[in-house]
XYZ file of C-alpha atoms in Angstrom:
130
model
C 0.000 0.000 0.000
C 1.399 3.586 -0.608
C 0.335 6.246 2.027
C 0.498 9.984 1.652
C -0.769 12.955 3.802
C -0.720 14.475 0.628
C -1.396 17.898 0.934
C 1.802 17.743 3.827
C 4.046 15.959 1.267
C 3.126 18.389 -1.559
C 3.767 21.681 1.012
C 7.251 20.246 2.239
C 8.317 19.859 -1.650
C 10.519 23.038 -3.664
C 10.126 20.904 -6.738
C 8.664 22.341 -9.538
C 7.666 18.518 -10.411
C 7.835 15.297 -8.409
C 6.143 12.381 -9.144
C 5.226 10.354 -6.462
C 3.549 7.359 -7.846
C 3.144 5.489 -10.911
C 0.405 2.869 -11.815
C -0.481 1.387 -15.383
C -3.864 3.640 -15.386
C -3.040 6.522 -13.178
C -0.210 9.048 -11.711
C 0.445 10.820 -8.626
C 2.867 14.093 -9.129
C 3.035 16.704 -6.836
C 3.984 20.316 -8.083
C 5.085 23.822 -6.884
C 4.857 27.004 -9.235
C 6.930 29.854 -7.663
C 5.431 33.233 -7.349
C 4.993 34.784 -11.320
C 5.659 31.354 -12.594
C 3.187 28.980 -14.615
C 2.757 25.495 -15.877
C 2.927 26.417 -19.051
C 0.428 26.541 -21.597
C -0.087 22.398 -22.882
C -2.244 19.960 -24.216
C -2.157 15.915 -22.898
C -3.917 13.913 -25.954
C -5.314 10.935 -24.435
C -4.724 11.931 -20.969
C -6.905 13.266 -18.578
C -5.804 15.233 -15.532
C -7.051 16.661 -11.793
C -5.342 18.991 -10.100
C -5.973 19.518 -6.278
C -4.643 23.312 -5.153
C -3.037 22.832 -1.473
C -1.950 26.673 -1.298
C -1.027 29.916 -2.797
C -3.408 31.233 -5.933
C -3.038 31.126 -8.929
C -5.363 31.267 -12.168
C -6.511 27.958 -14.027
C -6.622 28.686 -17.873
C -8.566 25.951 -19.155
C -10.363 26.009 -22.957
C -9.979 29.668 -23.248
C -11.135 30.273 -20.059
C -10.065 32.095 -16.667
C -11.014 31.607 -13.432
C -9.404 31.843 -9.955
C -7.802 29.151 -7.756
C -7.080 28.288 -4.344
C -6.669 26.156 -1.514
C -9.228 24.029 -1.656
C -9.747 23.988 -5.466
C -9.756 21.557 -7.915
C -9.856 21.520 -11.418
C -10.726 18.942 -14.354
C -8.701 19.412 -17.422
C -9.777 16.685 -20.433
C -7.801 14.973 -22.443
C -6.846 16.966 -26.119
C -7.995 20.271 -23.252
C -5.531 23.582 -23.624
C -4.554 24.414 -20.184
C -2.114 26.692 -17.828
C -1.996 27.351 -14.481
C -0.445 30.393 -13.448
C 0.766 31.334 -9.643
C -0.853 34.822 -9.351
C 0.482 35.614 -5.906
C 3.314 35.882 -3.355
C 3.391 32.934 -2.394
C 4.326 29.006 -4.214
C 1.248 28.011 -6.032
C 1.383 23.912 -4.375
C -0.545 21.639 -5.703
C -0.981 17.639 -6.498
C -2.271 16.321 -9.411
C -3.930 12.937 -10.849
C -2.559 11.654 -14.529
C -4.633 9.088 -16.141
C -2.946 7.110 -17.940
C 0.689 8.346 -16.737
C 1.898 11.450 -18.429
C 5.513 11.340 -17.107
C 9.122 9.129 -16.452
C 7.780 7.269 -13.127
C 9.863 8.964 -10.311
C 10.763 11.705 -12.085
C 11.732 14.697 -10.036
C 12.746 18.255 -11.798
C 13.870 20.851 -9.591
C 12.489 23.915 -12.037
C 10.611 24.228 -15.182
C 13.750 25.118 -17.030
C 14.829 21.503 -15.914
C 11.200 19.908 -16.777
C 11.250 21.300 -20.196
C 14.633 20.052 -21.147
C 13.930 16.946 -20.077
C 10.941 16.869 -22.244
C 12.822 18.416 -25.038
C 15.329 15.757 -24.641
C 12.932 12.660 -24.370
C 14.015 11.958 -21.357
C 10.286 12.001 -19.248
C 8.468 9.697 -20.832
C 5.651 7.615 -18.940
C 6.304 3.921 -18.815
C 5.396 1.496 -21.339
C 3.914 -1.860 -20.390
């Protein structure tokens, strides 16, 4: 069994992008978004994703539209759905989020989004295969 007091694990972590669990079906990542930082603007075909807001705010840009988001919050994005998530305060913007099927390199752990996008530029975070 794998355990997490999730929204503690995701507050204790500087990483723009952890992943904390990988399944055949699903994925577990946690992220934090420093203050004036974002996701960055994507699209998963095939993959659908949840994101759970522990803290900070931010702004969920999701099929053209805007809308708020705290602690608390949580947001559906579709598979083939344009989304961003922006940190639109002071504070890190911490969240966790649900992949289904996997989206990234099981274990995977980038320390910025400078270091996540190489790494996807590179081929080097891609979900397992069975």
């Amino acid at each position: 069994m794998e355990h997490f007091t999730i929204a503690t694990v995701a507050e204790k972590s500087p990483d723009f992008r952890r992943v904390l669990w990988t399944g055949s079906n699903t994925q577990l990542v946690i992220m934090t978004i420093p203050p004036g930082g974002e996701i960055g603007e994507e699209v998963h075909e095939g993959i659908d994703q949840i994101l759970t807001f522990v803290s900070g705010t931010g702004e969920a840009r999701v099929a053209g539209e805007k809308r708020e988001v705290v602690s608390g919050d949580l947001v559906v994005v579709p598979a083939g759905t344009k989304h961003n998530f922006v940190n639109t305060g002071p504070n890190p913007l911490v969240l966790y989020t649900v992949y289904g099927p996997p989206e990234h390199a099981d274990q995977a752990v980038h320390h910025t989004k400078e270091e996540a996008d190489a790494a996807e530029a590179a081929g080097e975070d891609e979900p397992p295969t069975e």
